[in-house]
mmCIF file of N, CA and C in Angstrom:
data_model
loop_
_atom_site.group_PDB
_atom_site.id
_atom_site.type_symbol
_atom_site.label_atom_id
_atom_site.label_comp_id
_atom_site.label_asym_id
_atom_site.label_seq_id
_atom_site.Cartn_x
_atom_site.Cartn_y
_atom_site.Cartn_z
ATOM 1 N N MET A 210 82.439 -95.366 -50.050
ATOM 2 C CA MET A 210 81.948 -95.916 -48.794
ATOM 3 C C MET A 210 81.680 -94.777 -47.815
ATOM 4 N N ALA A 211 80.509 -94.717 -47.245
ATOM 5 C CA ALA A 211 80.141 -93.647 -46.328
ATOM 6 C C ALA A 211 80.829 -93.833 -44.981
ATOM 7 N N SER A 212 81.322 -92.735 -44.444
ATOM 8 C CA SER A 212 81.987 -92.769 -43.145
ATOM 9 C C SER A 212 80.996 -92.359 -42.070
ATOM 10 N N LEU A 213 80.849 -93.187 -41.063
ATOM 11 C CA LEU A 213 79.917 -92.892 -39.979
ATOM 12 C C LEU A 213 80.633 -92.423 -38.722
ATOM 13 N N ASN A 214 81.950 -92.245 -38.769
ATOM 14 C CA ASN A 214 82.743 -91.846 -37.619
ATOM 15 C C ASN A 214 82.588 -92.806 -36.450
ATOM 16 N N VAL A 215 82.355 -94.062 -36.741
ATOM 17 C CA VAL A 215 82.263 -95.058 -35.683
ATOM 18 C C VAL A 215 83.390 -96.076 -35.779
ATOM 19 N N GLY A 216 84.347 -95.831 -36.677
ATOM 20 C CA GLY A 216 85.493 -96.722 -36.794
ATOM 21 C C GLY A 216 86.263 -96.813 -35.487
ATOM 22 N N ASN A 217 86.451 -95.664 -34.838
ATOM 23 C CA ASN A 217 87.145 -95.634 -33.563
ATOM 24 C C ASN A 217 86.382 -96.468 -32.524
ATOM 25 N N LEU A 218 85.076 -96.388 -32.542
ATOM 26 C CA LEU A 218 84.249 -97.183 -31.650
ATOM 27 C C LEU A 218 84.428 -98.667 -31.948
ATOM 28 N N GLY A 219 84.379 -99.023 -33.225
ATOM 29 C CA GLY A 219 84.517 -100.427 -33.611
ATOM 30 C C GLY A 219 85.860 -101.005 -33.217
ATOM 31 N N GLU A 220 86.921 -100.246 -33.446
ATOM 32 C CA GLU A 220 88.259 -100.696 -33.064
ATOM 33 C C GLU A 220 88.355 -100.883 -31.550
ATOM 34 N N TYR A 221 87.778 -99.929 -30.832
ATOM 35 C CA TYR A 221 87.796 -100.000 -29.371
ATOM 36 C C TYR A 221 87.016 -101.224 -28.888
ATOM 37 N N LEU A 222 85.843 -101.459 -29.465
ATOM 38 C CA LEU A 222 85.047 -102.623 -29.075
ATOM 39 C C LEU A 222 85.790 -103.926 -29.350
ATOM 40 N N ARG A 223 86.414 -104.015 -30.515
ATOM 41 C CA ARG A 223 87.182 -105.217 -30.856
ATOM 42 C C ARG A 223 88.306 -105.444 -29.838
ATOM 43 N N GLU A 224 89.005 -104.364 -29.485
ATOM 44 C CA GLU A 224 90.089 -104.463 -28.508
ATOM 45 C C GLU A 224 89.563 -104.929 -27.151
ATOM 46 N N GLN A 225 88.448 -104.352 -26.718
ATOM 47 C CA GLN A 225 87.871 -104.736 -25.429
ATOM 48 C C GLN A 225 87.377 -106.183 -25.448
ATOM 49 N N ARG A 226 86.799 -106.588 -26.569
ATOM 50 C CA ARG A 226 86.317 -107.970 -26.701
ATOM 51 C C ARG A 226 87.485 -108.949 -26.621
ATOM 52 N N ARG A 227 88.567 -108.620 -27.299
ATOM 53 C CA ARG A 227 89.743 -109.494 -27.275
ATOM 54 C C ARG A 227 90.379 -109.520 -25.883
ATOM 55 N N ASN A 228 90.421 -108.372 -25.219
ATOM 56 C CA ASN A 228 90.947 -108.337 -23.850
ATOM 57 C C ASN A 228 90.119 -109.202 -22.906
ATOM 58 N N ALA A 229 88.820 -109.259 -23.171
ATOM 59 C CA ALA A 229 87.925 -110.083 -22.352
ATOM 60 C C ALA A 229 87.958 -111.547 -22.789
ATOM 61 N N GLN A 230 88.734 -111.835 -23.827
ATOM 62 C CA GLN A 230 88.876 -113.180 -24.370
ATOM 63 C C GLN A 230 87.527 -113.775 -24.775
ATOM 64 N N LEU A 231 86.769 -112.951 -25.500
ATOM 65 C CA LEU A 231 85.464 -113.369 -26.003
ATOM 66 C C LEU A 231 85.500 -113.390 -27.523
ATOM 67 N N SER A 232 84.853 -114.379 -28.102
ATOM 68 C CA SER A 232 84.687 -114.384 -29.556
ATOM 69 C C SER A 232 83.570 -113.400 -29.902
ATOM 70 N N LEU A 233 83.500 -113.039 -31.153
ATOM 71 C CA LEU A 233 82.432 -112.156 -31.606
ATOM 72 C C LEU A 233 81.072 -112.774 -31.291
ATOM 73 N N ARG A 234 80.963 -114.055 -31.533
ATOM 74 C CA ARG A 234 79.709 -114.776 -31.273
ATOM 75 C C ARG A 234 79.342 -114.759 -29.781
ATOM 76 N N GLN A 235 80.338 -114.967 -28.918
ATOM 77 C CA GLN A 235 80.087 -114.972 -27.476
ATOM 78 C C GLN A 235 79.618 -113.608 -26.990
ATOM 79 N N LEU A 236 80.269 -112.546 -27.476
ATOM 80 C CA LEU A 236 79.868 -111.199 -27.075
ATOM 81 C C LEU A 236 78.477 -110.871 -27.594
ATOM 82 N N ALA A 237 78.207 -111.236 -28.829
ATOM 83 C CA ALA A 237 76.882 -110.971 -29.401
ATOM 84 C C ALA A 237 75.797 -111.651 -28.568
ATOM 85 N N GLU A 238 76.048 -112.893 -28.176
ATOM 86 C CA GLU A 238 75.074 -113.618 -27.365
ATOM 87 C C GLU A 238 74.905 -112.974 -25.992
ATOM 88 N N ALA A 239 76.025 -112.607 -25.367
ATOM 89 C CA ALA A 239 75.969 -111.999 -24.025
ATOM 90 C C ALA A 239 75.277 -110.641 -24.055
ATOM 91 N N ALA A 240 75.443 -109.902 -25.157
ATOM 92 C CA ALA A 240 74.842 -108.575 -25.266
ATOM 93 C C ALA A 240 73.422 -108.607 -25.820
ATOM 94 N N GLY A 241 73.014 -109.752 -26.350
ATOM 95 C CA GLY A 241 71.668 -109.869 -26.887
ATOM 96 C C GLY A 241 71.494 -109.197 -28.242
ATOM 97 N N VAL A 242 72.574 -109.165 -29.031
ATOM 98 C CA VAL A 242 72.492 -108.623 -30.390
ATOM 99 C C VAL A 242 72.951 -109.697 -31.359
ATOM 100 N N SER A 243 72.646 -109.510 -32.635
ATOM 101 C CA SER A 243 73.029 -110.532 -33.605
ATOM 102 C C SER A 243 74.517 -110.460 -33.905
ATOM 103 N N ASN A 244 75.066 -111.613 -34.231
ATOM 104 C CA ASN A 244 76.476 -111.715 -34.574
ATOM 105 C C ASN A 244 76.826 -110.818 -35.778
ATOM 106 N N PRO A 245 76.053 -110.842 -36.874
ATOM 107 C CA PRO A 245 76.380 -109.974 -38.014
ATOM 108 C C PRO A 245 76.315 -108.484 -37.666
ATOM 109 N N TYR A 246 75.341 -108.097 -36.845
ATOM 110 C CA TYR A 246 75.206 -106.689 -36.459
ATOM 111 C C TYR A 246 76.417 -106.239 -35.655
ATOM 112 N N LEU A 247 76.849 -107.052 -34.693
ATOM 113 C CA LEU A 247 78.021 -106.713 -33.889
ATOM 114 C C LEU A 247 79.267 -106.636 -34.770
ATOM 115 N N SER A 248 79.381 -107.529 -35.718
ATOM 116 C CA SER A 248 80.504 -107.504 -36.649
ATOM 117 C C SER A 248 80.520 -106.192 -37.444
ATOM 118 N N GLN A 249 79.364 -105.747 -37.886
ATOM 119 C CA GLN A 249 79.269 -104.497 -38.635
ATOM 120 C C GLN A 249 79.637 -103.297 -37.761
ATOM 121 N N ILE A 250 79.274 -103.342 -36.490
ATOM 122 C CA ILE A 250 79.651 -102.267 -35.567
ATOM 123 C C ILE A 250 81.171 -102.234 -35.426
ATOM 124 N N GLU A 251 81.766 -103.401 -35.225
ATOM 125 C CA GLU A 251 83.221 -103.467 -35.058
ATOM 126 C C GLU A 251 83.959 -102.979 -36.303
ATOM 127 N N ARG A 252 83.382 -103.199 -37.474
ATOM 128 C CA ARG A 252 84.026 -102.777 -38.719
ATOM 129 C C ARG A 252 83.694 -101.333 -39.084
ATOM 130 N N GLY A 253 82.889 -100.656 -38.243
ATOM 131 C CA GLY A 253 82.564 -99.258 -38.486
ATOM 132 C C GLY A 253 81.500 -99.036 -39.528
ATOM 133 N N LEU A 254 80.720 -100.073 -39.830
ATOM 134 C CA LEU A 254 79.689 -99.969 -40.864
ATOM 135 C C LEU A 254 78.324 -99.601 -40.310
ATOM 136 N N ARG A 255 78.135 -99.782 -39.033
ATOM 137 C CA ARG A 255 76.864 -99.463 -38.384
ATOM 138 C C ARG A 255 77.101 -98.579 -37.184
ATOM 139 N N LYS A 256 76.156 -97.696 -36.919
ATOM 140 C CA LYS A 256 76.188 -96.858 -35.723
ATOM 141 C C LYS A 256 75.115 -97.377 -34.764
ATOM 142 N N PRO A 257 75.533 -97.992 -33.670
ATOM 143 C CA PRO A 257 74.564 -98.585 -32.751
ATOM 144 C C PRO A 257 73.854 -97.537 -31.901
ATOM 145 N N SER A 258 72.687 -97.905 -31.421
ATOM 146 C CA SER A 258 71.929 -97.031 -30.525
ATOM 147 C C SER A 258 72.576 -97.045 -29.144
ATOM 148 N N ALA A 259 72.179 -96.097 -28.316
ATOM 149 C CA ALA A 259 72.674 -96.034 -26.935
ATOM 150 C C ALA A 259 72.295 -97.306 -26.186
ATOM 151 N N GLU A 260 71.121 -97.846 -26.473
ATOM 152 C CA GLU A 260 70.667 -99.063 -25.801
ATOM 153 C C GLU A 260 71.567 -100.249 -26.139
ATOM 154 N N VAL A 261 71.913 -100.390 -27.419
ATOM 155 C CA VAL A 261 72.798 -101.481 -27.837
ATOM 156 C C VAL A 261 74.170 -101.296 -27.194
ATOM 157 N N LEU A 262 74.665 -100.058 -27.183
ATOM 158 C CA LEU A 262 75.964 -99.805 -26.548
ATOM 159 C C LEU A 262 75.946 -100.159 -25.070
ATOM 160 N N GLN A 263 74.836 -99.867 -24.422
ATOM 161 C CA GLN A 263 74.719 -100.195 -23.001
ATOM 162 C C GLN A 263 74.753 -101.712 -22.801
ATOM 163 N N GLN A 264 74.077 -102.463 -23.649
ATOM 164 C CA GLN A 264 74.074 -103.919 -23.556
ATOM 165 C C GLN A 264 75.479 -104.484 -23.795
ATOM 166 N N VAL A 265 76.183 -103.937 -24.785
ATOM 167 C CA VAL A 265 77.535 -104.396 -25.093
ATOM 168 C C VAL A 265 78.473 -104.060 -23.939
ATOM 169 N N ALA A 266 78.342 -102.843 -23.402
ATOM 170 C CA ALA A 266 79.187 -102.435 -22.274
ATOM 171 C C ALA A 266 78.974 -103.345 -21.075
ATOM 172 N N LYS A 267 77.731 -103.680 -20.809
ATOM 173 C CA LYS A 267 77.431 -104.567 -19.687
ATOM 174 C C LYS A 267 78.051 -105.938 -19.914
ATOM 175 N N ALA A 268 77.950 -106.440 -21.129
ATOM 176 C CA ALA A 268 78.519 -107.754 -21.444
ATOM 177 C C ALA A 268 80.042 -107.748 -21.325
ATOM 178 N N LEU A 269 80.664 -106.603 -21.666
ATOM 179 C CA LEU A 269 82.118 -106.486 -21.578
ATOM 180 C C LEU A 269 82.589 -106.032 -20.190
ATOM 181 N N ARG A 270 81.623 -105.630 -19.364
ATOM 182 C CA ARG A 270 81.919 -105.091 -18.025
ATOM 183 C C ARG A 270 82.801 -103.852 -18.110
ATOM 184 N N ILE A 271 82.394 -102.952 -18.999
ATOM 185 C CA ILE A 271 83.081 -101.672 -19.138
ATOM 186 C C ILE A 271 82.051 -100.554 -19.029
ATOM 187 N N SER A 272 82.514 -99.326 -18.974
ATOM 188 C CA SER A 272 81.652 -98.169 -18.838
ATOM 189 C C SER A 272 80.868 -97.884 -20.119
ATOM 190 N N ALA A 273 79.556 -97.791 -19.986
ATOM 191 C CA ALA A 273 78.731 -97.430 -21.137
ATOM 192 C C ALA A 273 79.041 -95.998 -21.575
ATOM 193 N N GLU A 274 79.369 -95.126 -20.617
ATOM 194 C CA GLU A 274 79.678 -93.739 -20.941
ATOM 195 C C GLU A 274 80.863 -93.644 -21.905
ATOM 196 N N THR A 275 81.868 -94.501 -21.705
ATOM 197 C CA THR A 275 83.030 -94.506 -22.595
ATOM 198 C C THR A 275 82.594 -94.834 -24.018
ATOM 199 N N LEU A 276 81.705 -95.801 -24.152
ATOM 200 C CA LEU A 276 81.214 -96.168 -25.485
ATOM 201 C C LEU A 276 80.374 -95.041 -26.079
ATOM 202 N N TYR A 277 79.587 -94.348 -25.238
ATOM 203 C CA TYR A 277 78.773 -93.240 -25.735
ATOM 204 C C TYR A 277 79.654 -92.129 -26.304
ATOM 205 N N VAL A 278 80.751 -91.830 -25.612
ATOM 206 C CA VAL A 278 81.664 -90.789 -26.092
ATOM 207 C C VAL A 278 82.297 -91.218 -27.404
ATOM 208 N N ARG A 279 82.761 -92.462 -27.468
ATOM 209 C CA ARG A 279 83.411 -92.947 -28.685
ATOM 210 C C ARG A 279 82.437 -93.002 -29.858
ATOM 211 N N ALA A 280 81.163 -93.210 -29.568
ATOM 212 C CA ALA A 280 80.147 -93.270 -30.630
ATOM 213 C C ALA A 280 79.613 -91.887 -30.992
ATOM 214 N N GLY A 281 80.027 -90.862 -30.251
ATOM 215 C CA GLY A 281 79.556 -89.511 -30.532
ATOM 216 C C GLY A 281 78.212 -89.190 -29.922
ATOM 217 N N ILE A 282 77.724 -90.054 -29.038
ATOM 218 C CA ILE A 282 76.448 -89.798 -28.369
ATOM 219 C C ILE A 282 76.637 -88.776 -27.259
ATOM 220 N N LEU A 283 77.745 -88.876 -26.550
ATOM 221 C CA LEU A 283 78.113 -87.899 -25.524
ATOM 222 C C LEU A 283 79.339 -87.146 -26.008
ATOM 223 N N ASP A 284 79.372 -85.877 -25.751
ATOM 224 C CA ASP A 284 80.538 -85.062 -26.069
ATOM 225 C C ASP A 284 81.277 -84.798 -24.774
ATOM 226 N N ALA A 285 82.422 -85.438 -24.601
ATOM 227 C CA ALA A 285 83.173 -85.345 -23.351
ATOM 228 C C ALA A 285 83.537 -83.909 -23.014
ATOM 229 N N GLU A 286 83.881 -83.106 -24.005
ATOM 230 C CA GLU A 286 84.255 -81.723 -23.739
ATOM 231 C C GLU A 286 83.054 -80.906 -23.288
ATOM 232 N N ARG A 287 81.935 -81.078 -23.964
ATOM 233 C CA ARG A 287 80.736 -80.311 -23.640
ATOM 234 C C ARG A 287 80.199 -80.652 -22.261
ATOM 235 N N ASP A 288 80.310 -81.907 -21.885
ATOM 236 C CA ASP A 288 79.737 -82.329 -20.630
ATOM 237 C C ASP A 288 80.515 -81.832 -19.422
ATOM 238 N N GLY A 289 81.736 -81.380 -19.632
ATOM 239 C CA GLY A 289 82.483 -80.720 -18.572
ATOM 240 C C GLY A 289 83.088 -81.661 -17.556
ATOM 241 N N GLN A 290 83.829 -81.058 -16.671
ATOM 242 C CA GLN A 290 84.613 -81.807 -15.689
ATOM 243 C C GLN A 290 83.732 -82.623 -14.742
ATOM 244 N N GLU A 291 82.618 -82.086 -14.300
ATOM 245 C CA GLU A 291 81.761 -82.811 -13.349
ATOM 246 C C GLU A 291 81.270 -84.123 -13.940
ATOM 247 N N HIS A 292 80.849 -84.081 -15.212
ATOM 248 C CA HIS A 292 80.350 -85.302 -15.843
ATOM 249 C C HIS A 292 81.468 -86.333 -15.994
ATOM 250 N N ARG A 293 82.668 -85.864 -16.327
ATOM 251 C CA ARG A 293 83.798 -86.790 -16.467
ATOM 252 C C ARG A 293 84.114 -87.450 -15.129
ATOM 253 N N LYS A 294 84.028 -86.682 -14.046
ATOM 254 C CA LYS A 294 84.260 -87.259 -12.722
ATOM 255 C C LYS A 294 83.195 -88.314 -12.420
ATOM 256 N N ASP A 295 81.949 -87.979 -12.732
ATOM 257 C CA ASP A 295 80.848 -88.912 -12.521
ATOM 258 C C ASP A 295 81.073 -90.175 -13.357
ATOM 259 N N GLY A 296 81.474 -90.010 -14.610
ATOM 260 C CA GLY A 296 81.736 -91.155 -15.479
ATOM 261 C C GLY A 296 82.884 -92.002 -14.968
ATOM 262 N N ALA A 297 83.910 -91.341 -14.424
ATOM 263 C CA ALA A 297 85.047 -92.080 -13.882
ATOM 264 C C ALA A 297 84.630 -92.892 -12.662
ATOM 265 N N THR A 298 83.770 -92.323 -11.849
ATOM 266 C CA THR A 298 83.281 -93.047 -10.678
ATOM 267 C C THR A 298 82.484 -94.272 -11.106
ATOM 268 N N ARG A 299 81.602 -94.062 -12.067
ATOM 269 C CA ARG A 299 80.804 -95.181 -12.573
ATOM 270 C C ARG A 299 81.693 -96.250 -13.200
ATOM 271 N N ALA A 300 82.675 -95.798 -13.978
ATOM 272 C CA ALA A 300 83.575 -96.739 -14.646
ATOM 273 C C ALA A 300 84.349 -97.567 -13.624
ATOM 274 N N ALA A 301 84.781 -96.920 -12.546
ATOM 275 C CA ALA A 301 85.533 -97.635 -11.511
ATOM 276 C C ALA A 301 84.664 -98.704 -10.854
ATOM 277 N N VAL A 302 83.420 -98.365 -10.581
ATOM 278 C CA VAL A 302 82.515 -99.342 -9.970
ATOM 279 C C VAL A 302 82.250 -100.486 -10.942
ATOM 280 N N LEU A 303 81.952 -100.151 -12.192
ATOM 281 C CA LEU A 303 81.625 -101.181 -13.178
ATOM 282 C C LEU A 303 82.814 -102.078 -13.519
ATOM 283 N N ALA A 304 84.014 -101.553 -13.368
ATOM 284 C CA ALA A 304 85.209 -102.329 -13.717
ATOM 285 C C ALA A 304 85.709 -103.202 -12.568
ATOM 286 N N ASP A 305 85.162 -103.044 -11.377
ATOM 287 C CA ASP A 305 85.652 -103.787 -10.220
ATOM 288 C C ASP A 305 85.283 -105.268 -10.343
ATOM 289 N N PRO A 306 86.266 -106.130 -10.528
ATOM 290 C CA PRO A 306 85.972 -107.554 -10.717
ATOM 291 C C PRO A 306 85.554 -108.270 -9.432
ATOM 292 N N THR A 307 85.705 -107.615 -8.290
ATOM 293 C CA THR A 307 85.358 -108.267 -7.019
ATOM 294 C C THR A 307 83.885 -108.108 -6.664
ATOM 295 N N LEU A 308 83.152 -107.295 -7.434
ATOM 296 C CA LEU A 308 81.735 -107.076 -7.159
ATOM 297 C C LEU A 308 80.871 -107.836 -8.152
ATOM 298 N N THR A 309 79.718 -108.300 -7.679
ATOM 299 C CA THR A 309 78.759 -108.925 -8.585
ATOM 300 C C THR A 309 78.027 -107.829 -9.355
ATOM 301 N N GLU A 310 77.348 -108.209 -10.429
ATOM 302 C CA GLU A 310 76.591 -107.232 -11.207
ATOM 303 C C GLU A 310 75.532 -106.556 -10.345
ATOM 304 N N GLN A 311 74.867 -107.327 -9.491
ATOM 305 C CA GLN A 311 73.836 -106.763 -8.613
ATOM 306 C C GLN A 311 74.450 -105.767 -7.635
ATOM 307 N N GLN A 312 75.610 -106.087 -7.062
ATOM 308 C CA GLN A 312 76.273 -105.172 -6.143
ATOM 309 C C GLN A 312 76.675 -103.879 -6.847
ATOM 310 N N LYS A 313 77.151 -104.000 -8.073
ATOM 311 C CA LYS A 313 77.531 -102.815 -8.831
ATOM 312 C C LYS A 313 76.327 -101.908 -9.050
ATOM 313 N N GLN A 314 75.181 -102.506 -9.429
ATOM 314 C CA GLN A 314 73.990 -101.707 -9.686
ATOM 315 C C GLN A 314 73.484 -101.030 -8.413
ATOM 316 N N VAL A 315 73.517 -101.744 -7.295
ATOM 317 C CA VAL A 315 73.083 -101.159 -6.018
ATOM 318 C C VAL A 315 73.995 -100.006 -5.632
ATOM 319 N N LEU A 316 75.291 -100.202 -5.784
ATOM 320 C CA LEU A 316 76.257 -99.159 -5.451
ATOM 321 C C LEU A 316 76.040 -97.915 -6.318
ATOM 322 N N LEU A 317 75.775 -98.114 -7.600
ATOM 323 C CA LEU A 317 75.520 -96.975 -8.485
ATOM 324 C C LEU A 317 74.208 -96.271 -8.129
ATOM 325 N N GLN A 318 73.209 -97.017 -7.690
ATOM 326 C CA GLN A 318 71.951 -96.402 -7.275
ATOM 327 C C GLN A 318 72.156 -95.549 -6.025
ATOM 328 N N ILE A 319 72.945 -96.041 -5.097
ATOM 329 C CA ILE A 319 73.245 -95.271 -3.886
ATOM 330 C C ILE A 319 74.006 -94.000 -4.262
ATOM 331 N N TYR A 320 74.982 -94.131 -5.140
ATOM 332 C CA TYR A 320 75.767 -92.997 -5.603
ATOM 333 C C TYR A 320 74.856 -91.931 -6.220
ATOM 334 N N GLU A 321 73.940 -92.348 -7.083
ATOM 335 C CA GLU A 321 73.011 -91.405 -7.713
ATOM 336 C C GLU A 321 72.120 -90.732 -6.674
ATOM 337 N N SER A 322 71.671 -91.482 -5.681
ATOM 338 C CA SER A 322 70.795 -90.877 -4.666
ATOM 339 C C SER A 322 71.548 -89.802 -3.884
ATOM 340 N N PHE A 323 72.824 -90.032 -3.586
ATOM 341 C CA PHE A 323 73.622 -89.015 -2.900
ATOM 342 C C PHE A 323 73.813 -87.784 -3.793
ATOM 343 N N ARG A 324 74.048 -88.003 -5.087
ATOM 344 C CA ARG A 324 74.213 -86.867 -6.007
ATOM 345 C C ARG A 324 72.927 -86.041 -6.057
ATOM 346 N N LYS A 325 71.792 -86.701 -6.141
ATOM 347 C CA LYS A 325 70.515 -85.985 -6.185
ATOM 348 C C LYS A 325 70.278 -85.238 -4.876
ATOM 349 N N GLU A 326 70.585 -85.878 -3.763
ATOM 350 C CA GLU A 326 70.423 -85.251 -2.452
ATOM 351 C C GLU A 326 71.266 -83.980 -2.345
ATOM 352 N N ASN A 327 72.427 -83.977 -2.992
ATOM 353 C CA ASN A 327 73.328 -82.830 -2.957
ATOM 354 C C ASN A 327 73.050 -81.828 -4.070
ATOM 355 N N GLY A 328 71.966 -82.055 -4.823
ATOM 356 C CA GLY A 328 71.511 -81.073 -5.791
ATOM 357 C C GLY A 328 72.067 -81.213 -7.187
ATOM 358 N N PHE A 329 72.620 -82.362 -7.534
ATOM 359 C CA PHE A 329 73.123 -82.557 -8.884
ATOM 360 C C PHE A 329 72.141 -83.416 -9.645
ATOM 361 N N VAL A 330 71.951 -83.056 -10.923
ATOM 362 C CA VAL A 330 71.042 -83.827 -11.756
ATOM 363 C C VAL A 330 71.851 -84.756 -12.624
ATOM 364 N N ASP A 331 71.274 -85.891 -12.944
ATOM 365 C CA ASP A 331 71.935 -86.804 -13.877
ATOM 366 C C ASP A 331 71.339 -86.572 -15.256
ATOM 367 N N GLY A 332 71.977 -87.121 -16.248
ATOM 368 C CA GLY A 332 71.461 -86.973 -17.601
ATOM 369 C C GLY A 332 72.317 -86.053 -18.432
ATOM 370 N N ASP A 333 71.713 -84.978 -18.972
ATOM 371 C CA ASP A 333 72.403 -84.130 -19.944
ATOM 372 C C ASP A 333 73.552 -83.321 -19.373
ATOM 373 N N GLY A 334 73.521 -82.984 -18.108
ATOM 374 C CA GLY A 334 74.599 -82.182 -17.544
ATOM 375 C C GLY A 334 74.414 -82.037 -16.059
ATOM 376 N N ALA A 335 75.398 -81.489 -15.424
ATOM 377 C CA ALA A 335 75.344 -81.334 -13.970
ATOM 378 C C ALA A 335 74.829 -79.950 -13.627
ATOM 379 N N ALA A 336 73.943 -79.879 -12.677
ATOM 380 C CA ALA A 336 73.496 -78.601 -12.162
ATOM 381 C C ALA A 336 74.337 -78.286 -10.937
ATOM 382 N N GLY A 337 74.247 -77.076 -10.483
ATOM 383 C CA GLY A 337 74.999 -76.678 -9.296
ATOM 384 C C GLY A 337 74.354 -77.234 -8.043
ATOM 385 N N PRO A 338 74.982 -77.018 -6.912
ATOM 386 C CA PRO A 338 74.406 -77.480 -5.651
ATOM 387 C C PRO A 338 73.036 -76.864 -5.415
ATOM 388 N N ARG A 339 72.188 -77.572 -4.699
ATOM 389 C CA ARG A 339 70.809 -77.152 -4.478
ATOM 390 C C ARG A 339 70.718 -75.780 -3.811
ATOM 391 N N ASP A 340 71.653 -75.440 -2.905
ATOM 392 C CA ASP A 340 71.541 -74.168 -2.208
ATOM 393 C C ASP A 340 71.632 -72.978 -3.176
ATOM 394 N N GLN A 341 72.169 -73.177 -4.363
ATOM 395 C CA GLN A 341 72.197 -72.117 -5.352
ATOM 396 C C GLN A 341 70.821 -71.936 -5.991
ATOM 397 N N GLU A 342 69.999 -72.951 -5.905
ATOM 398 C CA GLU A 342 68.659 -72.876 -6.477
ATOM 399 C C GLU A 342 67.666 -72.247 -5.506
ATOM 400 N N ASN A 343 68.038 -72.096 -4.229
ATOM 401 C CA ASN A 343 67.203 -71.524 -3.187
ATOM 402 C C ASN A 343 65.888 -72.265 -3.009
ATOM 403 N N GLU A 344 65.909 -73.560 -3.224
ATOM 404 C CA GLU A 344 64.721 -74.360 -3.023
ATOM 405 C C GLU A 344 65.074 -75.579 -2.190
ATOM 406 N N PRO A 345 64.266 -75.867 -1.157
ATOM 407 C CA PRO A 345 64.531 -77.106 -0.411
ATOM 408 C C PRO A 345 64.143 -78.289 -1.269
ATOM 409 N N GLY A 346 64.874 -79.370 -1.134
ATOM 410 C CA GLY A 346 64.597 -80.539 -1.937
ATOM 411 C C GLY A 346 63.682 -81.519 -1.242
ATOM 412 N N PRO A 347 62.915 -82.306 -1.987
ATOM 413 C CA PRO A 347 62.036 -83.315 -1.392
ATOM 414 C C PRO A 347 62.812 -84.540 -0.945
ATOM 415 N N GLN A 348 64.135 -84.548 -1.163
ATOM 416 C CA GLN A 348 64.926 -85.731 -0.851
ATOM 417 C C GLN A 348 65.170 -85.905 0.644
ATOM 418 N N GLN A 349 64.884 -84.879 1.437
ATOM 419 C CA GLN A 349 65.184 -84.986 2.861
ATOM 420 C C GLN A 349 64.154 -85.876 3.536
ATOM 421 N N THR A 350 64.582 -87.094 3.827
ATOM 422 C CA THR A 350 63.700 -88.067 4.462
ATOM 423 C C THR A 350 64.422 -88.672 5.637
ATOM 424 N N ALA A 351 63.669 -89.193 6.570
ATOM 425 C CA ALA A 351 64.251 -89.852 7.732
ATOM 426 C C ALA A 351 64.829 -91.187 7.278
ATOM 427 N N GLY A 352 66.041 -91.492 7.676
ATOM 428 C CA GLY A 352 66.676 -92.716 7.208
ATOM 429 C C GLY A 352 66.782 -93.640 8.309
#
């Protein structure tokens, strides 16, 4: 049997699904994936795409970044301390049960705009503050 190194991801997903008190079928429906496919992910037989992980994370109301690391899409060590802080901030917002999904998304958009304004890039890694680049940013607008 071929090992895809996603067993840890599958176990984690199963644990999160059970904590959310969702059946496999309910989670599959909420995430927009097939029941057999989700079952294969949980058993470590399939390696899901980042898009599928994002859908599952949203359905479970957990951090997609956590799933990316567990699936080997993101390397927590390589991404460094800044990315982990950013992921923790996102995870805290996404895990807050007092906010609606729309409020969470708006809050994350505001957070990203502040990061960009301060010279940090999102995506593959964090860049230093803009003043180290010696270039004024186009983000300075009248608010």
